[in-house]
Each structure stands twice: as C-alpha cells, then as structure tokens.
XYZ file of C-alpha atoms in Angstrom:
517
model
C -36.872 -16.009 -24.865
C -38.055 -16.188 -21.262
C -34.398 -15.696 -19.853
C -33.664 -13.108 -22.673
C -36.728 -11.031 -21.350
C -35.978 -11.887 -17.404
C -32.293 -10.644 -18.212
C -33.435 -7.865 -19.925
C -35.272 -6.520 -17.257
C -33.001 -7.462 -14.321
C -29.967 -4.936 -16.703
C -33.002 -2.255 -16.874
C -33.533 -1.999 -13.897
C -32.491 1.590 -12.119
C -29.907 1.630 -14.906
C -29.615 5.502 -14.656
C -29.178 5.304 -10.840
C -25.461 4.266 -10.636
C -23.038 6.953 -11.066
C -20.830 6.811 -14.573
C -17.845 5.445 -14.199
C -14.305 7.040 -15.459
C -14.013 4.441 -18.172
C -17.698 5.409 -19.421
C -17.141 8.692 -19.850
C -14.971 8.706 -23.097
C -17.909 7.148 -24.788
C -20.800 9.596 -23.147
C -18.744 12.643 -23.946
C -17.261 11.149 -27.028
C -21.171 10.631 -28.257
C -22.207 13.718 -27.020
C -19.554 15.371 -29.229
C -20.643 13.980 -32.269
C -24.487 14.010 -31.669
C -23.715 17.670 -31.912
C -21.114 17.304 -34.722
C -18.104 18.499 -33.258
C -16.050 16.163 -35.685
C -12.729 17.394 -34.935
C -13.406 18.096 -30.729
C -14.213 14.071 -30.711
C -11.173 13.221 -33.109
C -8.384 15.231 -31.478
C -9.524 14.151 -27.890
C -10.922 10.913 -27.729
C -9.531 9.448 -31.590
C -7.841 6.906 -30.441
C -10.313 4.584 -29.341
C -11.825 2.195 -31.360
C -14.961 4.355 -33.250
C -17.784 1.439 -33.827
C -19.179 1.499 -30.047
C -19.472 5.841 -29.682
C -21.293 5.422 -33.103
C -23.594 3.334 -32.137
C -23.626 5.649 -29.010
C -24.299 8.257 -31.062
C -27.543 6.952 -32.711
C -28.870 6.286 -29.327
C -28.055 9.405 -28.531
C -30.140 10.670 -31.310
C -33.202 8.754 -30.631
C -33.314 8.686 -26.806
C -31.400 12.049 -26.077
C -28.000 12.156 -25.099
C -28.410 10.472 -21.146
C -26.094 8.202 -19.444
C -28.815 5.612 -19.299
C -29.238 6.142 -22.875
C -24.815 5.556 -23.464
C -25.828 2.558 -21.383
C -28.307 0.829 -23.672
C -26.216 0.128 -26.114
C -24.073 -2.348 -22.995
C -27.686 -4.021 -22.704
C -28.393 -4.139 -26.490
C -25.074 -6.052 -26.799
C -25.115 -8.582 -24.562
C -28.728 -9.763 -25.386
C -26.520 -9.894 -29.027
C -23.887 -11.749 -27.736
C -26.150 -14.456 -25.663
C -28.442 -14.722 -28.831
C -25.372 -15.395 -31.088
C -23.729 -17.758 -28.569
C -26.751 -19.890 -28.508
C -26.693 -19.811 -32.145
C -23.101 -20.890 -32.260
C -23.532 -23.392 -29.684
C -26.617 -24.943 -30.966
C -24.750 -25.698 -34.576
C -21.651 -27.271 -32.492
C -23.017 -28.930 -29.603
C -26.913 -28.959 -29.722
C -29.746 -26.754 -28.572
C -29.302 -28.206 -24.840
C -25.976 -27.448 -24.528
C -26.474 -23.920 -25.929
C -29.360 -23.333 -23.769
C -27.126 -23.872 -20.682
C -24.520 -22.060 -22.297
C -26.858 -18.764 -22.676
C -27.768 -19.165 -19.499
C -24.399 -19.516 -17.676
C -23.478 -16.469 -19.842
C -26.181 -14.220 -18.872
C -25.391 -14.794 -14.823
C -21.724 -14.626 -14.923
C -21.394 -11.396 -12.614
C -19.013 -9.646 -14.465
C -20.762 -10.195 -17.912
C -24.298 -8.694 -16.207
C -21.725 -5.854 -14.558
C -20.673 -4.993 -18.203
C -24.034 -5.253 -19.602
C -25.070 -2.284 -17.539
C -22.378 0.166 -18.145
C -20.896 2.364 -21.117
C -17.781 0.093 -21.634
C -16.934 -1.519 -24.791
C -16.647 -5.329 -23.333
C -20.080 -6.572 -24.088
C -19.695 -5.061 -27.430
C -16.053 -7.132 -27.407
C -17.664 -10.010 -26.332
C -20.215 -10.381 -29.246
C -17.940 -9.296 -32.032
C -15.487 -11.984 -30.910
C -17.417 -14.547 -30.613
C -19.078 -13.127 -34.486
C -15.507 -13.347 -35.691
C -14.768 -16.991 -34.486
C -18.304 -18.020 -35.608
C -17.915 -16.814 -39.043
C -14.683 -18.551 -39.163
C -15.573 -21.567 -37.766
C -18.371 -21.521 -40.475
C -15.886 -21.194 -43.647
C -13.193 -23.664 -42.146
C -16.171 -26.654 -41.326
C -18.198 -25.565 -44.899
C -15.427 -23.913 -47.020
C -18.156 -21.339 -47.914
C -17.218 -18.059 -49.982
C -19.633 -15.674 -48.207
C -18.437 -17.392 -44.800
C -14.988 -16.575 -46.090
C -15.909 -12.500 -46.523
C -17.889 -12.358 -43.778
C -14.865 -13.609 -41.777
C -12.873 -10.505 -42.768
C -15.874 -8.401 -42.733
C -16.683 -9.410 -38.722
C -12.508 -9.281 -38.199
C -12.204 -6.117 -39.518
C -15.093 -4.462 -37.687
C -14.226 -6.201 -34.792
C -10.830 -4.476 -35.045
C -13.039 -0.998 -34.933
C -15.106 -2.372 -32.088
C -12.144 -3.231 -29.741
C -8.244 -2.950 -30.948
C -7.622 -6.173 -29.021
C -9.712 -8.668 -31.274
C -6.890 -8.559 -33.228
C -5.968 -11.018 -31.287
C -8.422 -13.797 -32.779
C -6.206 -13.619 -36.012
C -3.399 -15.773 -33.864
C -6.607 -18.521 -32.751
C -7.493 -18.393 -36.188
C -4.306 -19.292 -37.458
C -3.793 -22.079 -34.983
C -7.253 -23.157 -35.654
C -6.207 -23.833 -39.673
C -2.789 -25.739 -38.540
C -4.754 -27.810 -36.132
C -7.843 -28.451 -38.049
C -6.902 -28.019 -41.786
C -3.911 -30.270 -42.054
C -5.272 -32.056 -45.546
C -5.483 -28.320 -47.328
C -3.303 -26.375 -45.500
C -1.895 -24.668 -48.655
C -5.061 -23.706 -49.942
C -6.435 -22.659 -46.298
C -3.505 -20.656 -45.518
C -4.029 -19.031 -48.683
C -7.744 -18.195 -48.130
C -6.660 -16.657 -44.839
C -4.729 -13.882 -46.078
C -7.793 -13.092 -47.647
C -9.424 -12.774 -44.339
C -6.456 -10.540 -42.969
C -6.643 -8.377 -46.956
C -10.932 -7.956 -46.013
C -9.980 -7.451 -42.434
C -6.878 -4.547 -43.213
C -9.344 -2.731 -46.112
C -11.849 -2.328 -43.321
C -9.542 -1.185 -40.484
C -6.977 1.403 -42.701
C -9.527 4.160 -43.216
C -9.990 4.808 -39.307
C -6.546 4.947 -39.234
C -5.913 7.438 -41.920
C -8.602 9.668 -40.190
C -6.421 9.305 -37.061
C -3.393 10.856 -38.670
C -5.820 13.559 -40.815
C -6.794 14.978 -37.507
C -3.920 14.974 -34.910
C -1.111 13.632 -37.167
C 1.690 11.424 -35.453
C 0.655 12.531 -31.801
C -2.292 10.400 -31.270
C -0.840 6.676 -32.603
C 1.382 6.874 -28.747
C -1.731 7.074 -27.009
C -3.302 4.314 -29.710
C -0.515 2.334 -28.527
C -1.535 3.127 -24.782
C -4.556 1.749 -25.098
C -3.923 -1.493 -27.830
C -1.323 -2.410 -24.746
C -4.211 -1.953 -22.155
C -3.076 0.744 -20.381
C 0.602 2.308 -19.019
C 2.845 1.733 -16.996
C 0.639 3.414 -14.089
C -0.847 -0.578 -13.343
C 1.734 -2.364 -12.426
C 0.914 -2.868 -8.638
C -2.584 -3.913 -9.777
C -1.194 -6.394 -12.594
C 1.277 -8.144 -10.653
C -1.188 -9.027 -7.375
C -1.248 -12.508 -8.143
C 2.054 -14.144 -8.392
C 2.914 -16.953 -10.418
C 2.459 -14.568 -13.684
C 0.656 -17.773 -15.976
C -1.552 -18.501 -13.579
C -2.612 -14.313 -12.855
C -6.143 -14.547 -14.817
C -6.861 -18.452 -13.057
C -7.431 -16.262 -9.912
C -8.105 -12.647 -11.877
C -11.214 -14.052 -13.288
C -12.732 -15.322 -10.255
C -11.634 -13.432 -7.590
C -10.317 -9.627 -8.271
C -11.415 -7.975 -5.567
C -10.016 -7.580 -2.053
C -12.688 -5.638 -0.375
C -16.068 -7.818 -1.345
C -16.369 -11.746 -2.144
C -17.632 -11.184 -5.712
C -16.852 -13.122 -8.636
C -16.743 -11.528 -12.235
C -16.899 -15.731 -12.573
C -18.912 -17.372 -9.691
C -16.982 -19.969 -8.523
C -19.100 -23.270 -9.059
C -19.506 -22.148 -12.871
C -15.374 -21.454 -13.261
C -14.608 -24.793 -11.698
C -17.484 -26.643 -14.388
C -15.967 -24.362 -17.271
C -12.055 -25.804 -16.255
C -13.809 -29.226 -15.974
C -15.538 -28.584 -19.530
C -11.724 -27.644 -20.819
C -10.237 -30.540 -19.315
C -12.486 -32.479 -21.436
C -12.423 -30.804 -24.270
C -8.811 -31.772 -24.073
C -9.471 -35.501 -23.168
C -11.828 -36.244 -26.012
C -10.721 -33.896 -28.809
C -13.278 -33.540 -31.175
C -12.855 -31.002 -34.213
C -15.311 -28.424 -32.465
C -13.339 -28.804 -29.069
C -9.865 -28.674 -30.623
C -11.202 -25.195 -31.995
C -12.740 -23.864 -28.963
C -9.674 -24.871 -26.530
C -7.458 -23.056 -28.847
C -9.847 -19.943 -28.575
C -8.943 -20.389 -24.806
C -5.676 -20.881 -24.963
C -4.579 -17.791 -27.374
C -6.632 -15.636 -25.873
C -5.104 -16.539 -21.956
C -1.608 -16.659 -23.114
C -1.865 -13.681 -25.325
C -3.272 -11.513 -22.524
C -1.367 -12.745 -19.988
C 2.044 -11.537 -21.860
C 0.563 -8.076 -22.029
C 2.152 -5.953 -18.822
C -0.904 -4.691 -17.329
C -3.892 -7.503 -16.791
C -7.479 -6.743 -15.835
C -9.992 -9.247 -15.399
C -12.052 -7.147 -17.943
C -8.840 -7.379 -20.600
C -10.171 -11.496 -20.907
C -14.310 -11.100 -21.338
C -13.534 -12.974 -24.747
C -12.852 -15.950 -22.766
C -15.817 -15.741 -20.901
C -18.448 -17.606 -24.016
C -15.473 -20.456 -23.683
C -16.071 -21.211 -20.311
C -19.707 -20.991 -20.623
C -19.413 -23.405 -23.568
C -17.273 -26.081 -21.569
C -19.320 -25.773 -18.295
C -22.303 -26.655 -20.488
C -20.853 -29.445 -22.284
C -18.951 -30.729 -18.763
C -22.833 -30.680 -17.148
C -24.172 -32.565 -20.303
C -21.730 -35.111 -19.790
C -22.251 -35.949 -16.675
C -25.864 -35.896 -17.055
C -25.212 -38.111 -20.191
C -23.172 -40.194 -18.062
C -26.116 -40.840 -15.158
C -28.875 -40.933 -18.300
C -26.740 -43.977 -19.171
C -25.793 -45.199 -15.721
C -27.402 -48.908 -14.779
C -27.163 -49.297 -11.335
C -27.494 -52.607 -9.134
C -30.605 -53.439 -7.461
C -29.486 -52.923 -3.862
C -32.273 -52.149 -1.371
C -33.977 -49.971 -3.404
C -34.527 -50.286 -7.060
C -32.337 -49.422 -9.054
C -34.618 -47.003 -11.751
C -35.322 -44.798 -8.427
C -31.567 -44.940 -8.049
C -31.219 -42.919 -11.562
C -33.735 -40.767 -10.850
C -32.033 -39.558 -7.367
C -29.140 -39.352 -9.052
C -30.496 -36.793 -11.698
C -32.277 -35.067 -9.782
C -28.976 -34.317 -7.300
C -27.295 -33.578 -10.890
C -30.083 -31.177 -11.475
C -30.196 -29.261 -8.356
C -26.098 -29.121 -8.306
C -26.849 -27.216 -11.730
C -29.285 -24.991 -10.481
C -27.406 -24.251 -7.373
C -24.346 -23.479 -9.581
C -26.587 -20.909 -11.110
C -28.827 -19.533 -8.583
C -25.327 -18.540 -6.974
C -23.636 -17.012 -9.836
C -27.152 -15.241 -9.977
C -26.795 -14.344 -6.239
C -23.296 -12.772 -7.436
C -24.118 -10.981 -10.266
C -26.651 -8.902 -7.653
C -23.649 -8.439 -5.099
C -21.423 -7.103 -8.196
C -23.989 -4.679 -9.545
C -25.385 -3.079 -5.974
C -21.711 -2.423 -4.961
C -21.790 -0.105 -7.462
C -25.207 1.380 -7.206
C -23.961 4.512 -5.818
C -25.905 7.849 -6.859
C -23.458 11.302 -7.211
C -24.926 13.853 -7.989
C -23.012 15.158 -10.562
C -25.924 16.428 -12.406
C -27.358 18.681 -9.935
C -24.098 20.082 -9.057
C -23.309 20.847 -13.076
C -26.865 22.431 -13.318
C -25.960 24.982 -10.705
C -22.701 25.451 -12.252
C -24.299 26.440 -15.558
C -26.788 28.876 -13.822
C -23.977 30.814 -12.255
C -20.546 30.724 -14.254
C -19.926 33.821 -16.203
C -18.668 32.597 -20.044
C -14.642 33.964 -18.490
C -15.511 31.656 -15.460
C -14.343 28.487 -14.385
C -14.856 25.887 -11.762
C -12.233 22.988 -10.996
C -12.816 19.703 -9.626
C -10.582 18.920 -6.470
C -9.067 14.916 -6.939
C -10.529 13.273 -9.187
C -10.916 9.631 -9.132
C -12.941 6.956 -11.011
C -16.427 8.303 -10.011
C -15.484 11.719 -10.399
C -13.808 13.697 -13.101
C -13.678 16.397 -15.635
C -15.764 15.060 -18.051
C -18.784 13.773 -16.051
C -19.334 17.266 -15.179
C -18.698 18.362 -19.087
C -21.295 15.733 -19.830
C -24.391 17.803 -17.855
C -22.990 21.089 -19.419
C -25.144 22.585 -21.721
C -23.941 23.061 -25.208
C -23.112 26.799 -24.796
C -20.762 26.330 -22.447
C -17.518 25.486 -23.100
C -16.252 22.541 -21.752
C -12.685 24.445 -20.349
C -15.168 26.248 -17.829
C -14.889 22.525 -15.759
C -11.241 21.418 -15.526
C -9.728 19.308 -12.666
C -6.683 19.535 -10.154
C -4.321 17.211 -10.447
C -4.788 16.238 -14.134
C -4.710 12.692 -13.389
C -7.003 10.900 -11.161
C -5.921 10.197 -7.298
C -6.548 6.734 -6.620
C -4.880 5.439 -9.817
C -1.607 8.044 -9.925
C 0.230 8.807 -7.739
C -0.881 13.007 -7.230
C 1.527 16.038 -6.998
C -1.124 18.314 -5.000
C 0.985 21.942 -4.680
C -1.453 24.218 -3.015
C 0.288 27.310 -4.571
C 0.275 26.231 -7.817
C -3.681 25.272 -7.363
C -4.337 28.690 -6.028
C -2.238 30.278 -8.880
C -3.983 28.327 -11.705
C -7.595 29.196 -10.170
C -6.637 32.804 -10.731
C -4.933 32.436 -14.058
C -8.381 30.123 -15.010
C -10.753 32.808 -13.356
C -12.172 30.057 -11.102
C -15.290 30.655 -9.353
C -15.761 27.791 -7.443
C -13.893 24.877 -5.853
C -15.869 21.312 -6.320
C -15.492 19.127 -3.606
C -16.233 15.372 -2.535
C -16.618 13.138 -0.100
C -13.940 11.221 -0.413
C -13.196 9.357 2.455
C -11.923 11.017 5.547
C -8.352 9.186 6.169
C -8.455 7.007 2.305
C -5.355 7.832 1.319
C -4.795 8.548 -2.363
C -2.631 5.662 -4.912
C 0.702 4.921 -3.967
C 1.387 8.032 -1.579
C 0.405 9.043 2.194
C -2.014 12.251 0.610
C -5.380 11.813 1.856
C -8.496 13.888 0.990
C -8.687 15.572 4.707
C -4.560 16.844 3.764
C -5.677 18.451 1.235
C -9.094 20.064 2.397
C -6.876 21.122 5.132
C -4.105 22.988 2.790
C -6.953 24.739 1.144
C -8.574 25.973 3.881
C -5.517 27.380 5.574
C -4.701 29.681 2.719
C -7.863 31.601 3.883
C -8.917 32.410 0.331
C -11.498 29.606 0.057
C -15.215 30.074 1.184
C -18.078 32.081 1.089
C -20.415 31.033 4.182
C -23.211 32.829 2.202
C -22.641 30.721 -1.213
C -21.372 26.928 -0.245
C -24.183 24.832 -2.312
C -23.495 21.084 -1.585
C -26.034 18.350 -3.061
C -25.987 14.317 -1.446
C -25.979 12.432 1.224
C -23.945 10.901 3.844
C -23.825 7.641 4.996
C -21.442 6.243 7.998
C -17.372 7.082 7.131
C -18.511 7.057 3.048
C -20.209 9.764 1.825
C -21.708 10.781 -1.601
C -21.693 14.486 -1.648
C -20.840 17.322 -3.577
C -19.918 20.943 -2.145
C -18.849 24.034 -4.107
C -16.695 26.325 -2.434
C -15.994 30.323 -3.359
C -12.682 31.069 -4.513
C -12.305 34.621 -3.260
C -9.408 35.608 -5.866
C-alpha cells in the first residue's frame, strides 16, 4: 500500500502540465465526442480502435469534465490495476515476497510510469493481459468452471481493450500442449470454449463497425491490428539482427537521451530470471516463459516494432527479476561459509547485505530513469490558449489551419479546446499527415489556394526547430516559413497573437498569422 500510494502520487504529479501527445488525442477527442453523444462523429472517425479504453474515458469525462488530465486518469487508474493484479498473480505462483518485488520492479520500469501518465491504451493492455493469463492460469492449475468463463470473458474484453491481446490465445494454446499433456483432449476442448466466450464478446463491436462506415473502416482496422503502415519502416528496422530488435528495443530506443523504457540492471535480472525459469522448469515457469516467448516472437514478425507494441512482456520480466533476486538471496540465506579470519555468520550477513543494496541500487536507478523518461516530456504548448483565442474571433464560415503538424501538434489537439459550437472543420491542418513521421508534400500554391477555398483566417504557427528538418526529406520548418512569407499575403503586424516561450534553439510557442485573402 505504501508504494501504491508513493506511485500514485509521483504519476499525479503536474499530470496536466505535459502537452498531449498525437497518439492521445484519438482517445481525448474520441471521449469528448461521445460525452456529448455524437455517436456517429466518434464511429465514422475514430471506429476502428478498440472501444473499452474511450469508454472508460468517457465516464471520466463525465465526472471530472472533459480535460486532458482527466483522459489521463484513467493511464493512472490502470496501472495501480495492473500492479495490484500482478501482485495478486504473483503471490498465488511464487509467494508474497516475490510478488512484492515484482510490484515494485513494475511500478519503476520507466516506460511503464511513462505510460501510466498519458492517454494511451498500454497500461490498460498491460492489466487486461496479464487478467487474461491469470484467469487462465487459474482454470488450467484448478479446472474451475467460472475460471473457465471468466477466461473468455477477460479474452474477449481484452480483445476490445487492445486488438493485439489476441495474441495471448497462441500462449494459451502452447500453455495447454505444454502443461496439459494427461487431458489434452478434454483441455483442448474446453478451450474452444474460451475462443466461443471470447468471439460472442468481440462480434458486436464489429458489427457496429460495418453499421456505421460499412467496408471502409476494417482497412484502417487492419492498419492498426498490424501496428501501424508501412510509413515505419526506418524506425522498425534500426536494430539489425531482426530476432534480437526488441533485446535492444526494450532497453534502449532512444538515440537522443540514455533512457530506458527497461533500466538496465532490472532487464539484465529479468533475462537472468528467464534463464532460470528455463533451467529449473517448474509448471508456473514453463507457463510464464511461454508468455515470453509468444509474445517476443509474435511481435517481432509484425513489420513495424515499437518498444510500446511489447508492454505485455513487461509483468514477465518483472516476475523473473524477482524470482532471479530470490534465488540468489535463497542461495546466500543457505550459504555456510568457512571460518577464515572472520567468522563466518558475519560472512552471511555481508554477503546479504551487498545482495540487498545490489537490489536497491537496481531500483533506485530504474527509479532515477523513470524521472529522466517523464521530464523529457514535460513540455507545456499552449494549445489551449491559442484555441481560446481562436474561438473568440473565427466567424462560423471561418477557418484557421495548422502549419506541419507533428506529434505535439495537430488538428485535433486544437479541436479538443474548441467549444462545442464550433465545428471542428473550422481547425484543419496543412499537410494532412504529420511532418516528422511522413515524408510532407508542402506546395505553397496549393496551401494558399485551399486557405481561400476554406475561408482561412489565420495561419497557426510553431516553433519547430530552426534547421530540424522534417521525416525522410531536406524540408525544414524555416523553408517553409520562408515560402509563406514571400507570397506577401501572410501577416497583419496589427493582429499576430503568439502565446509561449522560448528556450535556447527549442522553442514552445504558438503564433497566428493573418491570411489577407
């Protein structure tokens, strides 16, 4: 309870200040549609994600208002879940000491207290995962009915939670051919009842889908089951041998900044932990090293990769770390030493103690991590006050279009802020596709056209980075402020609002700009 309270308040804390990210925003906006019941707006735009985490969403919406720090609760809310049910889960297969550690070693990974502060579905995949595998690891050790229903109950909503826990179907199967060799008829048997529970749950979403947009929306359900497009392939293929991508993915993803979404001390204890689970091969390690192993191989054959794309093997690691320390300190708790020079009781003791701190260290760092992964992000933009202006001064035929947008900056954040009378094609953006993860076609004369087909008032610009050049191309921001300003009909020196500040080569401000027609 102590750490659940001390992580609590370390994911509250300034958890409104960061600016939303792109990936947040179909949940905010998706939420904000349906807290104001606009059924079909939500369905034919954002339909073909999964619906259980914008519901939720929604209800948060509806009791705290419809913020971002509100979206961002439900993050928090889910991964206190998800360590509460891990130490549940752990405590029934290893022991309350190891799932103490375990909760623990989940609660500092960095990229687990990254996800626990943002509107992303991972924490919510992380909890209904390790629900689904818990259930079923409950009806395969017990051969209980209501373990059996609630395993296709948890499956199926865990379908609705995150497309890709699909996936635990495969560790589930392996699980029965490994573990359930003596019934395997009658196992086999049960599980189709799982997958029948699992299908009932899932098929009504999917007939919605096709109610509301038809055909058209299963290719971008298929987009994002496969974890993207084909726009990540430079990102997916950075680490080269392919099987081993997600051995240096989960530890060390980022080029700029030393941060871990897996500190290193704990990911070299969790491969450790594996290692033994492998050596000894006990029924509950046999289970949870096939977890691993489905999940890795099964998201390393999918084109595009992510470090985010494998959270569900995140508990697993946390499990074998725990188990690799308590084996260890098992080992020096059973360790006699000689009497040489010293004696050899103080002998133990140093040598738990040094077991001890190289725990806490382990720890303390991944903690240390965790706070160099969130305050790279802690960047304010203020979207808000730029949107509030907009509303006070765009005529209902008006329009104002967002110049590059990129993954702190798009359409949507700004539709967000809008007020409900407004409609949300009064904020559009230029290209349609965001600048540092496509490569952009910026044609100044067919932006100036479309701002006078779309009756655009003003131009929204951003401090982008003065020479950062945009994905895959030699376009930079300054290019394109450039073009604009040479056609001489942008910018009014007696209207040119900006809100922010600057800071060195990086800024974080907004201007609006007059189109003059």
């Amino acid at each position: 309870m102590i750490f659940l309270i001390g992580f609590a308040v370390a994911a509250l804390y300034q958890l409104g200040y960061m600016s939303v990210q792109w990936d947040e925003m179909p949940h905010l906006y998706g939420a904000t549609m349906l807290s104001r019941g606009q059924t079909w707006d939500y369905m034919t735009t954002y339909g073909y994600y999964p619906p259980i985490f914008d519901l939720v969403t929604t209800g948060f919406f509806q009791i705290f208002g419809a913020t971002q720090v509100a979206g961002r609760l439900v993050a928090v809310t889910f991964s206190l879940l998800a360590i509460v049910l891990l130490y549940e889960f752990t405590k029934r297969t290893y022991g309350q000491r190891n799932a103490l550690i375990t909760s623990i070693i989940l609660g500092t990974m960095p990229g687990f207290f990254w996800l626990s502060r943002v509107t992303m579905l991972e924490t919510m995949l992380v909890f209904f995962f390790t629900l689904v595998m818990f259930a079923f690891y409950s009806w395969i050790t017990k051969d209980s009915n209501k373990a059996l229903i609630f395993s296709g109950l948890a499956l199926g909503i865990g379908v609705l939670a995150k497309y890709q826990i699909i996936v635990a179907a495969i560790a589930m199967l392996l699980s029965i051919l490994f573990l359930s060799r003596k019934r395997l008829k009658l196992s086999l048997t049960k599980f189709l009842i799982i997958c029948g529970i699992a299908v009932l749950v899932v098929v009504p979403w999917f007939v919605m889908i096709y109610h509301y947009d038809g055909v058209t929306k299963f290719q971008t359900l298929q987009y994002v089951m496969s974890e993207g497009g084909q726009d990540r392939p430079a990102y997916s293929n950075r680490f080269q041998p392919i099987p081993v991508y997600y051995l240096v993915e989960m530890a060390w993803p980022f080029n700029d900044i030393a941060v871990h979404p897996i500190s290193l001390p704990i990911f070299a204890l969790g491969l450790c932990g594996l290692g033994l689970f492998a050596y000894r091969r006990k029924r509950q390690d046999i289970f949870f090293l096939t977890w691993f192993v489905v999940v890795y191989v099964f998201f390393t054959l999918i084109p595009n990769r992510q470090w985010r794309y494998v959270t569900p093997l995140f508990p697993i690691l946390a499990i074998s770390a725990a188990c690799f320390i308590m084996f260890l300190y098992s080992r020096v708790h059973a360790w006699k030493p000689r009497q040489i020079g010293i004696k050899g009781d103080r002998t133990k003791k140093l040598a738990g103690t040094l077991s001890i701190l190289i725990i806490a260290s382990a720890v303390a760092y991944a903690s240390y991590d965790s706070y160099q992964m969130t305050v790279r992000d802690q960047i304010h933009i203020p979207i808000q006050e730029a949107t509030d202006y907009l509303a006070n001064h765009l005529e209902p035929n008006q329009s104002a279009v967002l110049v590059c947008s990129f993954n702190l900056l798009d359409q949507d954040m700004f539709r967000f802020y809008l007020p409900s009378n407004m409609s949300q094609d009064q904020i559009w953006q230029y290209p349609a596709l965001a600048v540092d993860s496509f490569t952009p076609n910026f044609n100044i004369a067919e932006f100036v056209n479309l701002c006078q087909q779309r009756n655009v008032k003003y131009i929204i610009l951003y401090d982008f980075g003065i020479n950062t050049q945009f994905f895959n191309s030699t376009l930079d921001y300054t290019q394109v402020k450039t073009m604009i300003a040479n056609t001489g009909r942008f910018g009014d020196p007696k209207d040119q609002p900006f809100w922010g500040d600057f800071n060195g080569w990086m800024g974080h401000r907004i201007f609006l700009v007059r189109f003059l027609g």
